[in-house]
């Protein structure tokens, strides 16, 4: 291969990789509020913290976590708002499919999150150690207990709640449990709004 051919090949390779590199470097959302302290662990191990109101960018692969006296709020660029309760930790991931919008994914290791989609249907999932909650347009609360059992409460809309043994559509004002080695339980009526009472302080304007 001549030097000219090698230069041309290198240029084409750079052009084909540039959208992927750009996608990896673009923020997927922002941390906007923390009661106590939100810790963000980057893929290179560097940590950044948010206390109170702010606008800290979040990237693919980041781990965000709260301790026993902290709560936090984050907003994704594509219109999904997520609140973290105390002792919560998850990793930010995405899945790309040809000719389809990106799927935002929270890999929830422990704790409790509230999530709401805004501005129309979204592709959004929360993975727990035993189950996955997939949504398009909804509001819900999901809690992971120490043994991995996952408790889903749907406040509005429909959530597809699945384990390796089957998937259940969970609708407004119902609750379902995802248990290791079993299909999720049938939806049962519940006071769904009570499930998100823990995150109301995050919505209170700072004085």
XYZ file of N, CA, C and O in Angstrom:
828
model
N 0.847 -1.200 0.000
C 0.000 0.000 0.000
C 0.879 1.246 0.000
O 1.836 1.346 0.765
N 0.573 2.169 -0.937
C 1.353 3.402 -1.022
C 0.991 4.319 0.140
O -0.033 4.153 0.817
N 1.838 5.363 0.323
C 1.583 6.326 1.399
C 0.261 7.038 1.179
O -0.498 7.281 2.107
N -0.039 7.377 -0.125
C -1.301 8.069 -0.426
C -2.496 7.176 -0.080
O -3.490 7.615 0.492
N -2.405 5.876 -0.447
C -3.498 4.947 -0.140
C -3.684 4.797 1.365
O -4.807 4.730 1.868
N -2.548 4.746 2.096
C -2.619 4.602 3.548
C -3.286 5.820 4.182
O -4.136 5.704 5.075
N -2.968 7.035 3.668
C -3.569 8.267 4.198
C -5.066 8.289 3.951
O -5.861 8.664 4.804
N -5.460 7.850 2.726
C -6.890 7.830 2.394
C -7.639 6.856 3.281
O -8.739 7.136 3.772
N -7.040 5.669 3.513
C -7.687 4.669 4.366
C -7.845 5.180 5.785
O -8.883 5.006 6.434
N -6.810 5.858 6.298
C -6.865 6.412 7.651
C -7.957 7.460 7.780
O -8.692 7.506 8.761
N -8.097 8.311 6.734
C -9.117 9.361 6.761
C -10.509 8.763 6.808
O -11.382 9.212 7.546
N -10.749 7.709 5.981
C -12.064 7.053 5.962
C -12.364 6.434 7.312
O -13.468 6.522 7.837
N -11.356 5.794 7.932
C -11.553 5.157 9.234
C -11.916 6.193 10.286
O -12.817 5.985 11.101
N -11.244 7.353 10.257
C -11.545 8.409 11.234
C -12.964 8.917 11.078
O -13.680 9.144 12.052
N -13.421 9.077 9.803
C -14.770 9.555 9.564
C -15.800 8.569 10.078
O -16.824 8.926 10.656
N -15.535 7.250 9.879
C -16.510 6.245 10.311
C -16.573 6.118 11.809
O -17.603 5.765 12.363
N -15.481 6.434 12.497
C -15.469 6.300 13.947
C -15.953 7.559 14.648
O -16.395 7.501 15.784
N -15.869 8.714 13.954
C -16.151 9.960 14.637
C -17.540 10.034 15.265
O -17.675 10.538 16.380
N -18.655 9.555 14.634
C -19.958 9.619 15.307
C -19.976 8.807 16.593
O -20.574 9.207 17.588
N -19.306 7.611 16.595
C -19.283 6.775 17.783
C -18.527 7.472 18.905
O -18.981 7.509 20.060
N -17.344 8.068 18.556
C -16.568 8.768 19.568
C -17.356 9.929 20.133
O -17.399 10.167 21.331
N -18.048 10.672 19.210
C -18.844 11.807 19.656
C -19.945 11.342 20.595
O -20.200 11.956 21.630
N -20.622 10.198 20.234
C -21.712 9.689 21.060
C -21.216 9.306 22.444
O -21.894 9.540 23.449
N -19.993 8.719 22.510
C -19.451 8.288 23.788
C -19.072 9.478 24.662
O -19.107 9.387 25.878
N -18.717 10.615 24.040
C -18.277 11.772 24.800
C -19.414 12.725 25.148
O -19.224 13.625 25.961
N -20.554 12.585 24.526
C -21.671 13.497 24.771
C -22.355 13.127 26.088
O -22.569 11.955 26.370
N -22.721 14.133 26.883
C -23.451 13.825 28.128
C -24.781 13.155 27.824
O -25.448 13.496 26.853
N -25.178 12.207 28.661
C -26.484 11.554 28.522
C -27.506 12.207 29.435
O -28.708 11.933 29.330
N -27.038 13.070 30.352
C -27.943 13.742 31.275
C -27.172 14.609 32.240
O -25.962 14.826 32.072
N -27.878 15.119 33.246
C -27.250 15.985 34.238
C -27.808 15.677 35.629
O -29.010 15.395 35.772
N -26.952 15.752 36.626
C -27.393 15.706 38.014
C -27.767 17.120 38.407
O -26.964 18.045 38.259
N -29.008 17.327 38.877
C -29.513 18.693 39.074
C -29.771 19.051 40.531
O -29.931 20.231 40.837
N -29.833 18.062 41.417
C -30.140 18.382 42.813
C -29.699 17.226 43.706
O -29.828 16.051 43.321
N -29.174 17.556 44.878
C -28.796 16.524 45.838
C -29.063 17.017 47.255
O -28.630 18.118 47.624
N -29.798 16.236 48.000
C -29.955 16.475 49.437
C -28.912 15.599 50.109
O -28.950 14.376 49.963
N -27.974 16.192 50.817
C -26.804 15.436 51.253
C -25.772 15.494 50.140
O -25.381 16.582 49.701
N -25.394 14.341 49.601
C -24.339 14.320 48.584
C -24.567 13.203 47.581
O -24.836 12.060 47.967
N -24.455 13.550 46.298
C -24.467 12.562 45.222
C -23.032 12.352 44.762
O -22.334 13.313 44.448
N -22.603 11.101 44.697
C -21.252 10.773 44.228
C -21.352 10.179 42.829
O -22.147 9.266 42.586
N -20.535 10.717 41.921
C -20.485 10.243 40.538
C -19.103 9.664 40.293
O -18.097 10.359 40.459
N -19.033 8.399 39.912
C -17.760 7.735 39.657
C -17.616 7.543 38.153
O -18.397 6.812 37.533
N -16.639 8.229 37.550
C -16.419 8.134 36.104
C -15.778 6.789 35.755
O -15.262 6.074 36.624
N -15.742 6.471 34.467
C -15.185 5.187 34.028
C -13.690 5.074 34.315
O -13.155 3.977 34.389
N -13.005 6.220 34.462
C -11.568 6.185 34.779
C -11.313 6.213 36.292
O -10.166 6.328 36.733
N -12.380 6.138 37.095
C -12.230 6.095 38.544
C -12.295 7.451 39.229
O -12.376 7.520 40.454
N -12.252 8.529 38.442
C -12.332 9.868 39.026
C -13.736 10.096 39.592
O -14.736 9.726 38.967
N -13.803 10.717 40.772
C -15.090 10.966 41.415
C -15.437 12.451 41.378
O -14.568 13.308 41.529
N -16.708 12.736 41.173
C -17.230 14.098 41.240
C -18.445 14.076 42.154
O -19.175 13.070 42.204
N -18.691 15.166 42.866
C -19.765 15.188 43.860
C -20.670 16.390 43.628
O -20.235 17.440 43.168
N -21.949 16.209 43.980
C -22.922 17.305 43.913
C -23.599 17.419 45.270
O -24.090 16.425 45.822
N -23.627 18.641 45.788
C -24.328 18.951 47.030
C -25.251 20.131 46.745
O -24.796 21.197 46.331
N -26.559 19.967 46.952
C -27.518 21.015 46.647
C -27.808 21.099 45.160
O -27.595 20.141 44.413
N -28.281 22.295 44.734
C -28.597 22.488 43.318
C -27.321 22.555 42.479
O -26.280 23.033 42.945
N -27.403 22.090 41.228
C -26.243 22.141 40.350
C -26.603 21.638 38.972
O -27.779 21.468 38.641
N -25.583 21.410 38.179
C -25.799 20.920 36.813
C -24.561 20.138 36.383
O -23.799 20.572 35.527
N -24.368 18.974 36.968
C -23.175 18.167 36.716
C -23.469 17.173 35.582
O -24.404 16.369 35.696
N -22.717 17.228 34.474
C -22.997 16.314 33.355
C -22.718 14.855 33.717
O -21.801 14.554 34.481
N -23.527 13.983 33.140
C -23.385 12.544 33.348
C -23.094 11.874 32.000
O -23.652 12.275 30.978
N -22.244 10.850 32.037
C -21.816 10.194 30.811
C -22.072 8.686 30.874
O -22.206 8.100 31.958
N -22.096 8.090 29.679
C -22.230 6.645 29.559
C -21.159 5.955 30.411
O -19.983 6.313 30.363
N -21.568 4.992 31.233
C -20.641 4.245 32.067
C -20.459 4.800 33.466
O -19.853 4.142 34.316
N -20.962 6.018 33.717
C -20.861 6.580 35.070
C -21.654 5.733 36.065
O -22.702 5.170 35.734
N -21.165 5.689 37.298
C -21.902 5.106 38.421
C -22.307 6.251 39.332
O -21.461 7.078 39.701
N -23.581 6.346 39.668
C -24.050 7.389 40.586
C -24.585 6.709 41.838
O -25.214 5.646 41.764
N -24.316 7.327 42.998
C -24.733 6.672 44.235
C -24.963 7.678 45.349
O -24.337 8.742 45.405
N -25.872 7.316 46.240
C -26.177 8.086 47.438
C -25.870 7.230 48.662
O -25.856 5.994 48.586
N -25.650 7.901 49.804
C -25.413 7.156 51.045
C -26.688 7.152 51.900
O -27.771 7.495 51.418
N -26.554 6.826 53.169
C -27.714 6.634 54.042
C -28.420 7.934 54.422
O -29.482 7.886 55.035
N -27.843 9.086 54.077
C -28.475 10.365 54.413
C -28.626 11.269 53.189
O -28.706 12.483 53.330
N -28.657 10.683 52.006
C -28.673 11.492 50.783
C -29.754 11.027 49.809
O -30.096 9.836 49.750
N -30.264 11.983 49.036
C -31.161 11.729 47.921
C -30.712 12.635 46.769
O -30.034 13.639 47.003
N -31.122 12.294 45.546
C -30.676 13.113 44.412
C -31.639 12.999 43.248
O -32.444 12.063 43.171
N -31.512 13.973 42.339
C -32.343 14.014 41.134
C -31.438 14.150 39.918
O -30.495 14.939 39.932
N -31.733 13.373 38.856
C -31.007 13.520 37.598
C -32.007 13.623 36.454
O -33.130 13.125 36.561
N -31.584 14.276 35.367
C -32.443 14.447 34.202
C -31.682 14.015 32.954
O -30.599 14.529 32.684
N -32.268 13.084 32.192
C -31.637 12.644 30.952
C -31.948 13.627 29.833
O -32.991 14.288 29.821
N -31.040 13.721 28.859
C -31.207 14.678 27.765
C -32.423 14.350 26.905
O -32.956 15.225 26.218
N -32.867 13.098 26.918
C -34.001 12.728 26.076
C -35.329 12.691 26.821
O -36.302 12.118 26.346
N -35.384 13.339 28.008
C -36.678 13.551 28.633
C -37.120 12.530 29.655
O -38.313 12.267 29.764
N -36.230 11.954 30.415
C -36.581 11.064 31.523
C -35.977 11.652 32.801
O -34.787 11.989 32.825
N -36.802 11.805 33.835
C -36.341 12.310 35.120
C -36.300 11.157 36.109
O -37.240 10.359 36.186
N -35.197 11.081 36.870
C -35.002 9.975 37.821
C -34.578 10.541 39.171
O -33.697 11.411 39.246
N -35.204 10.071 40.243
C -34.798 10.421 41.602
C -34.204 9.187 42.281
O -34.675 8.065 42.082
N -33.159 9.434 43.093
C -32.520 8.351 43.855
C -32.849 8.547 45.326
O -32.652 9.636 45.878
N -33.311 7.478 45.966
C -33.509 7.521 47.413
C -32.179 7.213 48.117
O -31.157 7.018 47.471
N -32.220 7.143 49.437
C -31.004 6.850 50.217
C -30.437 5.465 49.860
O -31.172 4.552 49.496
N -29.110 5.329 49.979
C -28.421 4.053 49.757
C -28.741 3.436 48.400
O -29.063 2.248 48.295
N -28.671 4.253 47.376
C -28.976 3.784 46.014
C -27.741 3.910 45.129
O -26.989 4.873 45.231
N -27.556 2.920 44.264
C -26.414 2.927 43.355
C -26.809 2.281 42.038
O -27.397 1.199 42.023
N -26.519 2.966 40.921
C -26.745 2.350 39.611
C -25.732 2.856 38.601
O -25.086 3.894 38.794
N -25.610 2.114 37.505
C -24.698 2.451 36.406
C -25.518 2.921 35.219
O -26.578 2.354 34.912
N -25.032 3.960 34.526
C -25.717 4.513 33.359
C -25.236 3.802 32.100
O -24.044 3.808 31.792
N -26.181 3.197 31.387
C -25.853 2.481 30.161
C -26.826 2.874 29.053
O -27.878 3.469 29.323
N -26.493 2.511 27.809
C -27.381 2.758 26.677
C -27.272 1.582 25.717
O -26.266 0.872 25.688
N -28.337 1.395 24.951
C -28.315 0.347 23.923
C -28.747 0.957 22.597
O -29.766 1.632 22.520
N -27.940 0.738 21.563
C -28.230 1.259 20.239
C -28.755 0.132 19.355
O -28.193 -0.964 19.335
N -29.833 0.403 18.627
C -30.382 -0.529 17.644
C -30.593 0.225 16.338
O -30.985 1.398 16.348
N -30.318 -0.424 15.223
C -30.383 0.226 13.914
C -31.747 0.869 13.687
O -32.788 0.228 13.883
N -31.737 2.140 13.277
C -32.944 2.892 12.917
C -33.923 3.043 14.078
O -35.133 3.222 13.860
N -33.459 2.934 15.298
C -34.322 3.070 16.477
C -33.711 4.080 17.447
O -32.493 4.251 17.509
N -34.556 4.781 18.244
C -33.996 5.678 19.271
C -33.173 4.899 20.290
O -33.403 3.702 20.531
N -32.213 5.588 20.901
C -31.367 4.961 21.919
C -32.211 4.551 23.129
O -33.133 5.257 23.525
N -31.896 3.390 23.696
C -32.552 2.931 24.919
C -31.668 3.307 26.105
O -30.518 2.851 26.191
N -32.172 4.176 27.011
C -31.433 4.498 28.237
C -31.684 3.408 29.259
O -32.817 2.978 29.456
N -30.617 2.986 29.940
C -30.710 1.871 30.884
C -30.055 2.258 32.202
O -28.939 2.785 32.220
N -30.735 2.003 33.303
C -30.150 2.099 34.641
C -29.931 0.676 35.141
O -30.882 -0.088 35.250
N -28.694 0.328 35.447
C -28.415 -0.977 36.056
C -28.388 -0.774 37.565
O -27.372 -0.400 38.154
N -29.545 -0.989 38.174
C -29.765 -0.680 39.591
C -29.242 -1.823 40.465
O -29.824 -2.904 40.507
N -28.153 -1.555 41.159
C -27.540 -2.581 42.006
C -28.253 -2.691 43.340
O -28.457 -3.784 43.878
N -28.627 -1.538 43.904
C -29.311 -1.527 45.197
C -30.051 -0.210 45.353
O -29.744 0.771 44.674
N -31.049 -0.182 46.251
C -31.726 1.056 46.578
C -33.083 1.209 45.919
O -33.759 0.230 45.592
N -33.464 2.478 45.703
C -34.813 2.798 45.237
C -34.760 3.991 44.293
O -34.075 4.978 44.571
N -35.489 3.889 43.184
C -35.573 4.999 42.244
C -37.025 5.272 41.896
O -37.867 4.378 41.890
N -37.290 6.548 41.593
C -38.543 6.981 40.991
C -38.189 7.506 39.621
O -37.156 8.172 39.449
N -39.019 7.208 38.627
C -38.718 7.664 37.268
C -39.993 8.106 36.574
O -41.068 7.522 36.783
N -39.865 9.134 35.727
C -40.996 9.624 34.950
C -40.514 10.062 33.582
O -39.503 10.750 33.458
N -41.248 9.636 32.551
C -40.931 10.080 31.195
C -41.676 11.377 30.923
O -42.790 11.586 31.405
N -41.066 12.257 30.134
C -41.659 13.556 29.825
C -41.624 13.793 28.320
O -40.674 13.385 27.646
N -42.676 14.446 27.788
C -42.671 14.825 26.380
C -42.853 13.680 25.412
O -42.215 13.664 24.362
N -43.717 12.723 25.751
C -44.020 11.630 24.837
C -43.282 10.349 25.165
O -42.490 10.292 26.103
N -43.542 9.283 24.386
C -42.958 7.970 24.655
C -41.422 7.988 24.604
O -40.838 8.655 23.759
N -40.788 7.254 25.509
C -39.326 7.113 25.557
C -38.978 5.629 25.598
O -39.802 4.799 25.954
N -37.724 5.355 25.279
C -37.230 3.976 25.418
C -36.302 3.973 26.638
O -35.193 4.512 26.594
N -36.796 3.370 27.724
C -36.109 3.476 29.007
C -36.291 2.177 29.789
O -37.392 1.633 29.833
N -35.198 1.695 30.403
C -35.261 0.446 31.161
C -34.487 0.577 32.479
O -33.491 1.310 32.541
N -34.960 -0.135 33.494
C -34.219 -0.271 34.750
C -33.983 -1.757 34.979
O -34.931 -2.533 35.060
N -32.709 -2.148 35.061
C -32.343 -3.538 35.317
C -32.012 -3.701 36.801
O -31.279 -2.895 37.370
N -32.561 -4.743 37.436
C -32.211 -5.072 38.810
C -31.557 -6.453 38.804
O -31.508 -7.110 37.757
N -31.063 -6.926 39.950
C -30.431 -8.254 39.956
C -31.357 -9.388 39.516
O -30.885 -10.443 39.097
N -32.702 -9.181 39.583
C -33.609 -10.284 39.242
C -34.630 -9.931 38.169
O -35.354 -10.826 37.709
N -34.768 -8.654 37.797
C -35.854 -8.282 36.883
C -35.467 -7.055 36.072
O -34.489 -6.368 36.374
N -36.301 -6.779 35.031
C -36.129 -5.582 34.212
C -37.474 -4.898 34.036
O -38.476 -5.556 33.745
N -37.493 -3.576 34.212
C -38.687 -2.785 33.974
C -38.459 -1.963 32.720
O -37.531 -1.154 32.674
N -39.283 -2.178 31.677
C -39.149 -1.468 30.413
C -40.371 -0.588 30.206
O -41.500 -1.062 30.350
N -40.142 0.676 29.868
C -41.264 1.613 29.763
C -41.153 2.408 28.473
O -40.098 2.469 27.840
N -42.269 3.081 28.114
C -42.273 4.051 27.015
C -42.787 5.401 27.508
O -42.215 6.420 27.218
N -43.889 5.383 28.231
C -44.471 6.640 28.698
C -45.165 6.363 30.024
O -46.302 5.876 30.049
N -44.504 6.685 31.137
C -45.055 6.265 32.413
C -44.348 6.950 33.569
O -43.386 7.694 33.394
N -44.855 6.686 34.765
C -44.236 7.123 36.019
C -44.275 5.933 36.968
O -45.325 5.305 37.134
N -43.145 5.625 37.592
C -43.128 4.443 38.450
C -42.056 4.562 39.530
O -41.171 5.421 39.469
N -42.154 3.666 40.519
C -41.169 3.575 41.608
C -40.678 2.126 41.669
O -41.477 1.184 41.579
N -39.350 1.945 41.792
C -38.776 0.594 41.815
C -37.752 0.492 42.933
O -36.832 1.312 43.010
N -37.945 -0.487 43.807
C -37.064 -0.666 44.958
C -36.422 -2.052 44.925
O -37.104 -3.042 44.687
N -35.101 -2.089 45.173
C -34.368 -3.358 45.231
C -33.966 -3.626 46.683
O -33.266 -2.809 47.296
N -34.415 -4.750 47.227
C -34.072 -5.109 48.593
C -32.718 -5.816 48.641
O -32.126 -6.151 47.615
N -32.220 -6.059 49.862
C -30.881 -6.640 50.020
C -30.735 -8.000 49.333
O -29.644 -8.361 48.872
N -31.833 -8.775 49.271
C -31.761 -10.097 48.637
C -32.003 -10.027 47.132
O -32.078 -11.051 46.452
N -32.129 -8.824 46.596
C -32.350 -8.652 45.160
C -33.806 -8.568 44.765
O -34.116 -8.197 43.629
N -34.723 -8.939 45.664
C -36.148 -8.850 45.335
C -36.482 -7.423 44.912
O -36.064 -6.457 45.567
N -37.245 -7.299 43.838
C -37.522 -5.989 43.248
C -39.012 -5.697 43.337
O -39.831 -6.526 42.934
N -39.356 -4.508 43.856
C -40.745 -4.131 44.072
C -41.078 -2.972 43.143
O -40.523 -1.875 43.275
N -41.980 -3.225 42.194
C -42.364 -2.214 41.210
C -43.757 -1.680 41.535
O -44.709 -2.460 41.675
N -43.885 -0.362 41.634
C -45.174 0.299 41.797
C -45.362 1.252 40.631
O -44.527 2.128 40.407
N -46.447 1.065 39.872
C -46.706 1.930 38.721
C -47.678 3.026 39.142
O -48.798 2.750 39.568
N -47.226 4.259 39.020
C -48.028 5.420 39.419
C -48.932 5.859 38.269
O -50.077 6.236 38.463
N -48.410 5.769 37.052
C -49.215 6.118 35.882
C -48.640 5.438 34.641
O -47.414 5.414 34.457
N -49.517 4.857 33.822
C -49.070 4.220 32.590
C -48.921 2.724 32.736
O -49.529 2.095 33.611
N -48.088 2.141 31.881
C -47.865 0.695 31.871
C -46.369 0.420 31.839
O -45.635 1.051 31.080
N -45.921 -0.519 32.679
C -44.521 -0.945 32.700
C -44.463 -2.441 32.398
O -45.191 -3.231 33.005
N -43.615 -2.817 31.466
C -43.395 -4.231 31.164
C -42.340 -4.752 32.140
O -41.170 -4.393 32.043
N -42.766 -5.571 33.098
C -41.902 -6.026 34.195
C -41.555 -7.485 33.958
O -42.431 -8.358 33.972
N -40.281 -7.779 33.743
C -39.922 -9.128 33.355
C -38.791 -9.729 34.162
O -37.899 -9.030 34.637
N -38.838 -11.055 34.338
C -37.744 -11.857 34.878
C -37.411 -12.909 33.820
O -38.116 -13.006 32.806
N -36.359 -13.715 34.025
C -36.067 -14.774 33.047
C -37.202 -15.775 32.882
O -37.185 -16.595 31.959
N -38.225 -15.716 33.728
C -39.310 -16.696 33.692
C -40.613 -16.116 33.138
O -41.638 -16.794 33.120
N -40.606 -14.871 32.708
C -41.800 -14.312 32.101
C -41.912 -12.822 32.347
O -41.191 -12.256 33.174
N -42.836 -12.205 31.604
C -43.038 -10.755 31.683
C -44.492 -10.442 32.016
O -45.406 -11.103 31.512
N -44.695 -9.423 32.862
C -46.043 -9.018 33.267
C -46.228 -7.536 32.932
O -45.382 -6.724 33.285
N -47.348 -7.163 32.299
C -47.670 -5.735 32.136
C -48.272 -5.212 33.434
O -49.309 -5.689 33.883
N -47.631 -4.216 34.048
C -48.104 -3.663 35.321
C -48.658 -2.268 35.045
O -47.962 -1.425 34.481
N -49.895 -2.020 35.483
C -50.592 -0.786 35.119
C -50.754 0.150 36.314
O -50.356 -0.172 37.433
N -51.370 1.308 36.043
C -51.551 2.375 37.035
C -52.151 1.849 38.336
O -53.095 1.053 38.320
N -51.582 2.329 39.467
C -52.078 1.997 40.812
C -51.997 0.513 41.141
O -52.856 -0.025 41.835
N -50.983 -0.171 40.614
C -50.775 -1.578 40.980
C -49.303 -1.803 41.324
O -48.420 -1.026 40.954
N -49.062 -2.917 42.035
C -47.713 -3.270 42.496
C -47.409 -4.708 42.103
O -48.330 -5.548 42.019
N -46.125 -5.002 41.834
C -45.699 -6.359 41.503
C -44.309 -6.604 42.074
O -43.512 -5.666 42.234
N -44.017 -7.884 42.378
C -42.737 -8.259 42.984
C -41.971 -9.161 42.013
O -42.536 -10.118 41.467
N -40.694 -8.857 41.818
C -39.821 -9.707 41.037
C -38.901 -10.473 41.975
O -38.102 -9.870 42.698
N -39.023 -11.800 41.993
C -38.276 -12.643 42.920
C -37.361 -13.559 42.122
O -37.734 -14.077 41.065
N -36.151 -13.777 42.633
C -35.182 -14.628 41.939
C -35.760 -16.029 41.710
O -36.307 -16.647 42.629
N -35.669 -16.513 40.465
C -36.110 -17.864 40.153
C -37.597 -18.006 39.893
O -38.089 -19.124 39.712
N -38.336 -16.878 39.841
C -39.782 -16.954 39.624
C -40.221 -15.867 38.650
O -39.520 -14.874 38.438
N -41.441 -16.046 38.121
C -42.049 -15.003 37.314
C -42.526 -13.891 38.247
O -42.868 -14.150 39.398
N -42.586 -12.650 37.759
C -43.083 -11.566 38.592
C -44.524 -11.852 39.017
O -45.275 -12.538 38.320
N -44.895 -11.311 40.186
C -46.225 -11.607 40.712
C -47.306 -10.866 39.929
O -47.041 -9.855 39.278
N -48.539 -11.363 40.026
C -49.656 -10.680 39.371
C -49.836 -9.302 39.992
O -49.657 -9.137 41.203
N -50.208 -8.282 39.201
C -50.381 -6.936 39.762
C -51.492 -6.904 40.795
O -52.546 -7.503 40.597
N -51.237 -6.197 41.902
C -52.217 -6.035 42.972
C -52.453 -4.550 43.191
O -51.539 -3.729 43.040
N -53.671 -4.182 43.558
C -54.011 -2.776 43.775
C -53.199 -2.206 44.937
O -52.948 -2.894 45.934
N -52.796 -0.945 44.808
C -52.023 -0.286 45.853
C -52.198 1.226 45.759
O -52.671 1.739 44.735
N -51.822 1.926 46.816
C -51.809 3.388 46.792
C -50.486 3.815 46.160
O -49.488 4.025 46.851
N -50.473 3.954 44.843
C -49.223 4.181 44.123
C -48.569 5.511 44.482
O -47.343 5.612 44.543
N -49.382 6.547 44.723
C -48.804 7.862 45.014
C -47.995 7.846 46.312
O -47.032 8.606 46.475
N -48.374 6.972 47.257
C -47.630 6.886 48.512
C -46.212 6.362 48.286
O -45.296 6.648 49.064
N -46.021 5.616 47.185
C -44.711 5.018 46.911
C -43.658 6.062 46.593
O -42.457 5.798 46.708
N -44.103 7.259 46.173
C -43.108 8.279 45.818
C -43.027 9.399 46.850
O -42.399 10.437 46.589
N -43.628 9.212 48.010
C -43.623 10.272 49.028
C -42.204 10.611 49.480
O -41.928 11.740 49.882
N -41.290 9.637 49.374
C -39.919 9.856 49.833
C -39.181 10.919 49.027
O -38.227 11.524 49.516
N -39.615 11.165 47.761
C -38.836 12.067 46.910
C -39.420 13.470 46.817
O -38.932 14.310 46.052
N -40.468 13.773 47.588
C -41.085 15.086 47.499
C -40.116 16.205 47.908
O -40.180 17.321 47.379
N -39.225 15.941 48.879
C -38.275 16.975 49.312
C -37.363 17.432 48.171
O -36.913 18.577 48.131
N -37.111 16.555 47.208
C -36.249 16.909 46.081
C -36.908 17.926 45.167
O -36.240 18.621 44.404
N -38.240 18.018 45.225
C -38.967 18.941 44.364
C -39.208 20.283 45.041
O -39.688 21.215 44.420
N -38.913 20.361 46.342
C -39.129 21.598 47.080
C -38.069 22.612 46.684
O -36.874 22.326 46.770
N -38.478 23.813 46.213
C -37.477 24.816 45.825
C -36.568 25.179 46.987
O -37.019 25.263 48.133
N -35.297 25.376 46.694
C -34.342 25.772 47.733
C -34.670 27.160 48.254
O -35.054 28.055 47.498
N -34.545 27.385 49.579
C -34.850 28.679 50.190
C -33.590 29.529 50.256
O -32.491 29.016 50.358
